[in-house]
XYZ file of C-alpha atoms in Angstrom:
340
model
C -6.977 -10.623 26.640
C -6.129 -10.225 22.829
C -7.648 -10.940 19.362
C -8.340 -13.716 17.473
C -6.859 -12.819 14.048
C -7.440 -14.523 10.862
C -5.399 -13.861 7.644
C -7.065 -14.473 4.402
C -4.607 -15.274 1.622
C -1.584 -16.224 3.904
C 0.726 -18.107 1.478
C 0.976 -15.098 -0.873
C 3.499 -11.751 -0.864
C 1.075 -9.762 0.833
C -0.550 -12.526 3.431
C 3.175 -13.324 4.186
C 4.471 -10.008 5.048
C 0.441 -9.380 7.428
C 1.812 -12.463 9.542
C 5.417 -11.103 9.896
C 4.303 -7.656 10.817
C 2.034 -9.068 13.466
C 4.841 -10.681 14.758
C 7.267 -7.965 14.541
C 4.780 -5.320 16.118
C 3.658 -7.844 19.165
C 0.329 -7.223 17.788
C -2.175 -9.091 20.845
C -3.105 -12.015 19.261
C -4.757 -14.699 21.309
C -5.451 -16.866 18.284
C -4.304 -17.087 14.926
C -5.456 -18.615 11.820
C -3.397 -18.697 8.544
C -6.749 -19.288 5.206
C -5.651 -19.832 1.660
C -7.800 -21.783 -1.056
C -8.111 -25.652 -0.726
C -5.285 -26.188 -3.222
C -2.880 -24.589 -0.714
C -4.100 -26.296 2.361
C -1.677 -27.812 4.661
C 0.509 -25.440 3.635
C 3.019 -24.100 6.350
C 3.428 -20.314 6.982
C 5.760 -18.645 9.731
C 4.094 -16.622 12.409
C 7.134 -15.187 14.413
C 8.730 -18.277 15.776
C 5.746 -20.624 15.231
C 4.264 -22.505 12.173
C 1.178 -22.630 10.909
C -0.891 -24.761 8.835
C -2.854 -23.246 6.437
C -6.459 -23.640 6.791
C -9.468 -24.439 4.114
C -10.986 -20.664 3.410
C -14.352 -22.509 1.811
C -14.933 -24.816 4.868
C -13.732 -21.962 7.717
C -15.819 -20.413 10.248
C -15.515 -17.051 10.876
C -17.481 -17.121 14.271
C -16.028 -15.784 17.102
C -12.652 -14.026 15.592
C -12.353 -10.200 16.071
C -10.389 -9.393 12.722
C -9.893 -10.912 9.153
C -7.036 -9.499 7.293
C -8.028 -10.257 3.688
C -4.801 -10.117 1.070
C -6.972 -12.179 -2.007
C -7.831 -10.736 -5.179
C -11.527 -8.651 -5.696
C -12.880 -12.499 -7.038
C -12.107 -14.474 -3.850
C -12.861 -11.064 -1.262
C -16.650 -10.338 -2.560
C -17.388 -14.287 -1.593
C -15.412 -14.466 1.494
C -15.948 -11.150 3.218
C -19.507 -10.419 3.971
C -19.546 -14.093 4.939
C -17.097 -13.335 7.625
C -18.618 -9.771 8.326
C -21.979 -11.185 8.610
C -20.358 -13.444 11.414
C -19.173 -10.549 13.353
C -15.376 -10.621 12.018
C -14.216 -7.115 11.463
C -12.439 -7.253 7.616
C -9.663 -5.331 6.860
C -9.235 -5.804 2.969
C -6.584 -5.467 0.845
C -8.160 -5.304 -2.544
C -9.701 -2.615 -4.145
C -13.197 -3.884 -3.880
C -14.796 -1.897 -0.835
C -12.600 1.130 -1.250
C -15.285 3.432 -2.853
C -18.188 2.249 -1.112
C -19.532 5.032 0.959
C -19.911 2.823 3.635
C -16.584 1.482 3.965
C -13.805 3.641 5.743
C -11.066 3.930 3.513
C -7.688 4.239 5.602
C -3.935 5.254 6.215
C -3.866 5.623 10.051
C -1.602 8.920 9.719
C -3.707 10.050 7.843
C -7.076 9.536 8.795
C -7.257 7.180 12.174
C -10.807 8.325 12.780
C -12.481 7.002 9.702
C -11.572 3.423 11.570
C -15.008 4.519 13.822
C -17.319 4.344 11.211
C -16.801 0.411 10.606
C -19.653 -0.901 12.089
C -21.827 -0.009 8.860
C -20.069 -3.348 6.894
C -18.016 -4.427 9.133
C -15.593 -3.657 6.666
C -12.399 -1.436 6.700
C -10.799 -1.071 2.941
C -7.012 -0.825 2.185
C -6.042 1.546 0.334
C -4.025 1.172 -3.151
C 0.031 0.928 -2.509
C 0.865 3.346 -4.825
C -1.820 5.781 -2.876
C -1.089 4.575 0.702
C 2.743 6.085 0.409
C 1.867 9.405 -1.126
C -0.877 10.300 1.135
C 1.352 9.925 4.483
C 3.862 12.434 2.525
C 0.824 14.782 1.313
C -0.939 14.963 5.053
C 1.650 16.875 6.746
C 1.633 19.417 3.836
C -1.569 19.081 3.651
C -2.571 20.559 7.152
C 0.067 23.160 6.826
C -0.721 24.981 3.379
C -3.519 23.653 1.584
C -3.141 21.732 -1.118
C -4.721 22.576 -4.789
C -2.987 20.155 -7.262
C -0.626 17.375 -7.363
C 1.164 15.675 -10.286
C 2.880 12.131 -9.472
C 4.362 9.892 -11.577
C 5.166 6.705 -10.096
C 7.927 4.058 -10.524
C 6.248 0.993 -9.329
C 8.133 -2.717 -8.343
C 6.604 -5.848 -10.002
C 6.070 -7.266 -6.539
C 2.736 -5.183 -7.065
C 1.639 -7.596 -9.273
C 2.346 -10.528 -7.469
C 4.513 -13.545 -7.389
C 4.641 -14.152 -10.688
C 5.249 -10.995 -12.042
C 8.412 -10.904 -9.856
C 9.154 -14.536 -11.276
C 8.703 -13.474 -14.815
C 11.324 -10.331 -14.192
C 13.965 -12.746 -12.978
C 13.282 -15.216 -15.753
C 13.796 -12.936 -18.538
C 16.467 -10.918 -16.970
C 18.520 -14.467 -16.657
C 17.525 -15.171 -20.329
C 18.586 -11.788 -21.787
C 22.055 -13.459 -21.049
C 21.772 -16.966 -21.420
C 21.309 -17.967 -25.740
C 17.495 -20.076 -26.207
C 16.432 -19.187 -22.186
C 14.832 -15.784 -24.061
C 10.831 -15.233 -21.715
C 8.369 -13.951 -23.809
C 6.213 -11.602 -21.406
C 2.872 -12.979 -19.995
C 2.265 -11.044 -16.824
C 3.147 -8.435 -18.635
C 2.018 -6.654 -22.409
C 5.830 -5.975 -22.622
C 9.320 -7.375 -21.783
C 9.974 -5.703 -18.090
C 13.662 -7.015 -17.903
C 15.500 -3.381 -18.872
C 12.553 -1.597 -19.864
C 9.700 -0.023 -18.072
C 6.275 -0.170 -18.822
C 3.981 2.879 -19.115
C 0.582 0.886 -18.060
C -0.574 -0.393 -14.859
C -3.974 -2.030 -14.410
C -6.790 -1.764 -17.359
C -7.008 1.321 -19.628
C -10.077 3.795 -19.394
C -12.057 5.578 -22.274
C -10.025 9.034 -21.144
C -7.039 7.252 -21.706
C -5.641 6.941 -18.224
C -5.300 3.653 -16.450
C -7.466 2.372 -13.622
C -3.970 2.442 -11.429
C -3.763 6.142 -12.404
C -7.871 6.571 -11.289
C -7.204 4.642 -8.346
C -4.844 7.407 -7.278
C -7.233 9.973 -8.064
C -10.362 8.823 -5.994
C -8.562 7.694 -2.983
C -6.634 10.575 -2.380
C -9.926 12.828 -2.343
C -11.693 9.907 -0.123
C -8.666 9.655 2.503
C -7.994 13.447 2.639
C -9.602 15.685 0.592
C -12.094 15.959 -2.287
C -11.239 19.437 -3.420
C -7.187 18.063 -4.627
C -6.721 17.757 -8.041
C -4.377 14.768 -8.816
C -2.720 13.526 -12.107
C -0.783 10.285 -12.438
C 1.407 8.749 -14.556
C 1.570 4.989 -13.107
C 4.732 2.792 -14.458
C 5.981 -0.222 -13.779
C 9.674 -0.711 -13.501
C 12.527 -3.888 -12.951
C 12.615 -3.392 -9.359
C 11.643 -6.295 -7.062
C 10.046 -4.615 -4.245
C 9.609 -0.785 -3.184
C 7.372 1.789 -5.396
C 8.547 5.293 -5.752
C 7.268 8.255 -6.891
C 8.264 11.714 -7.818
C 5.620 13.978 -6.390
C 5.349 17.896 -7.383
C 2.165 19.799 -5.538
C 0.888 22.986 -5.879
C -0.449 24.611 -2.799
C -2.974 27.524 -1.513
C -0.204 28.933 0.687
C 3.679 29.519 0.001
C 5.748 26.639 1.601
C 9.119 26.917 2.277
C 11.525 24.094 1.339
C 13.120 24.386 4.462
C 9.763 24.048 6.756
C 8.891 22.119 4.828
C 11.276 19.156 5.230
C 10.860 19.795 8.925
C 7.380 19.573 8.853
C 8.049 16.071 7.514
C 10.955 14.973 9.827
C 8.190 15.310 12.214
C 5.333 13.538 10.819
C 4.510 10.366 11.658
C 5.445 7.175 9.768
C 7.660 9.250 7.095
C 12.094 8.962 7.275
C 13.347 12.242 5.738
C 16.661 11.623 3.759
C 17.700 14.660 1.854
C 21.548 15.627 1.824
C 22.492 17.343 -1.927
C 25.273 15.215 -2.329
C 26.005 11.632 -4.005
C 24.002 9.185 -2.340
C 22.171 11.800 -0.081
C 18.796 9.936 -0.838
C 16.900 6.639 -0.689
C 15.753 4.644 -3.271
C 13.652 1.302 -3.386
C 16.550 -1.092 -2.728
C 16.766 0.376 0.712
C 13.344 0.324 1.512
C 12.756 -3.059 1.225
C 11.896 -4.508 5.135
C 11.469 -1.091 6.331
C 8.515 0.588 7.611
C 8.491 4.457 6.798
C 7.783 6.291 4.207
C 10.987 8.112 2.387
C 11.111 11.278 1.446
C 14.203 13.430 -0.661
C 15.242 15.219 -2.973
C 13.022 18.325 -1.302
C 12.846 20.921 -3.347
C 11.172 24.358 -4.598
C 9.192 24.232 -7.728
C 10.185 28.086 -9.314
C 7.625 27.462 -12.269
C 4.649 28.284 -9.957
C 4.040 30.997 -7.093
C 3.709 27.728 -4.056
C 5.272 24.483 -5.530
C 7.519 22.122 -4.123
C 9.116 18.479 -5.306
C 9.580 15.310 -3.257
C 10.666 12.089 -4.101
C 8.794 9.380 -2.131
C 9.701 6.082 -1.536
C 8.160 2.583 0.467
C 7.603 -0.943 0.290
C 5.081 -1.689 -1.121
C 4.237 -4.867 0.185
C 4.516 -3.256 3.431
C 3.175 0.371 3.996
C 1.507 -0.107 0.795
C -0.323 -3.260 1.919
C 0.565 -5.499 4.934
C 1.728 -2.687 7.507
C -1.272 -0.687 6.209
C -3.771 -3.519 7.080
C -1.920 -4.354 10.448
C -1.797 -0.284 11.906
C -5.926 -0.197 11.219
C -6.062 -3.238 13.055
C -4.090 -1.653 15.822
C -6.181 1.375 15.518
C -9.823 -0.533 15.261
C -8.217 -2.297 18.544
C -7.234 0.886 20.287
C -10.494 3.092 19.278
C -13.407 0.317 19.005
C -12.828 -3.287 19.982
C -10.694 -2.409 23.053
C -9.198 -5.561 23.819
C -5.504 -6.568 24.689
């Protein structure tokens, strides 16, 4: 016997890729229902080799289906998702609403699978932010092996982040740079993102960070530990899909280069290439489709006693969101529902 699996928010980037990953993964799905708002009902949305209609989220009754994957914005999730938790649908949100609410887990299965247990107290499990979900599967490993004390990230993040029409507006102007009176003025954007990059992602704060750059901050201490201290620059940049970061930590306890790119060859979810040569690492163009995590460009930091670099790369529509949601569903399945 398997689930009954709903997906909230099915005809955008996010809500596609949760129904593909389903698929590819052979998650045990008895029943499946594709949701989007009214406007987009009737819509058709691939599930492996089947279509499906999208459904009316207003007028839907969550009664009687296990999970709800929810990829809608904060708005649309605080209406829709104690409606279907109150119902006895487990929801496994992608926004930021629930993720620092005490009484939602906050998780990246290799990172903390266990925190899946404590669902019962909502009914909701919270997805964490993409730019976080990535780092954290590259931090654990360390993590566990020599403390860590600080970390410093700066992040090169796709527009797909934003959405559909952020990536729209990035072809659009990149076609008009070339093309006389086709010139896009920016609108998802403060700035022109066509050859440029943008230093500001999400709303600024009084300390003059961003809530992106926050969001980094508080989820890594809820997911692994509250004693790191984390800095982060958070930038957008003209890539399509895949966020990278360049990641330099500080830990407790020396750390070999050399262990520890083992150490991460053997952790789960994470794809080390590192060769010192031309080409010898990955960037976002190749992560795009791909589950792992990708780490290079491993390195000693000599301007502290127990530094090291990485470069860490993912898709962010995937790890960072829709694989995310899916591997807690597996894991609520595995540890707590117990079905399939």
């Amino acid at each position: 016997m398997g689930y009954k699996i709903v997906v909230v928010g099915a005809t955008g980037n996010v809500g596609h890729e949760m129904l593909n990953i389903l698929a590819e993964r052979e998650f045990p799905v008895d029943e499946i229902a594709a949701l989007a708002s009214r406007r987009s009902m009737g819509t058709e949305v691939s599930f492996g080799d089947r279509t499906l209609k999208c459904q009316d989220l207003d007028q839907f009754d969550f009664t009687g289906w296990d999970m709800a994957l929810f990829a809608v914005g904060s708005d649309a999730t605080k209406k829709y998702a104690p409606i279907a938790a109150k119902a006895g649908c487990v929801v496994i949100d992608n926004s930021s609403l629930y993720r620092y609410d005490p009484d939602v887990p906050l998780v990246v299965p290799e990172v903390n699978a266990a925190a899946v247990d404590d669902y019962a107290k909502k009914n909701i499990i919270a997805n964490p932010n993409c730019s976080t979900a990535q780092m954290v599967v590259a931090l654990k490993p360390l993590h566990d092996r020599a403390r860590i004390k600080r970390v410093v990230v700066s992040t090169y993040q796709s527009v797909s982040g934003s959405g559909k029409e952020a990536m729209d507006e990035l072809w659009n102007q990149t076609k008009g740079m070339f093309v006389p009176g086709q010139e896009v003025a920016p609108s998802v954007y403060p700035k022109q993102i066509a050859f440029n990059v943008i230093p500001h992602i999400d709303v600024f704060l009084d300390d003059g960070s961003t809530k992106e750059e926050w969001k980094m901050v508080a989820e890594t201490k809820k997911i692994m530990d509250p004693k790191i201290k984390l800095t982060a620059t958070c930038v957008r940049v003209p890539v399509f899909v895949g966020h990278s970061e360049a990641i330099n930590i500080e830990f407790e306890d020396f750390l070999d280069e050399d262990e520890a790119r083992d150490i991460l060859r053997e952790a789960p979810g994470i794809l080390v290439v590192d060769k010192r040569e031309d080409g010898g690492y990955i960037t976002p163009v190749e992560s795009v489709g791909e589950y792992a995590t990708y780490i290079s460009r491993i390195r000693q930091d000599s301007t502290i006693d127990n530094g090291l670099n990485i470069w860490c790369v993912s898709d962010n529509l995937r790890k960072g969101a829709a694989l995310n949601a899916v591997q807690i569903a597996e894991v609520l399945g595995q540890r707590c529902l117990k079905k399939g």
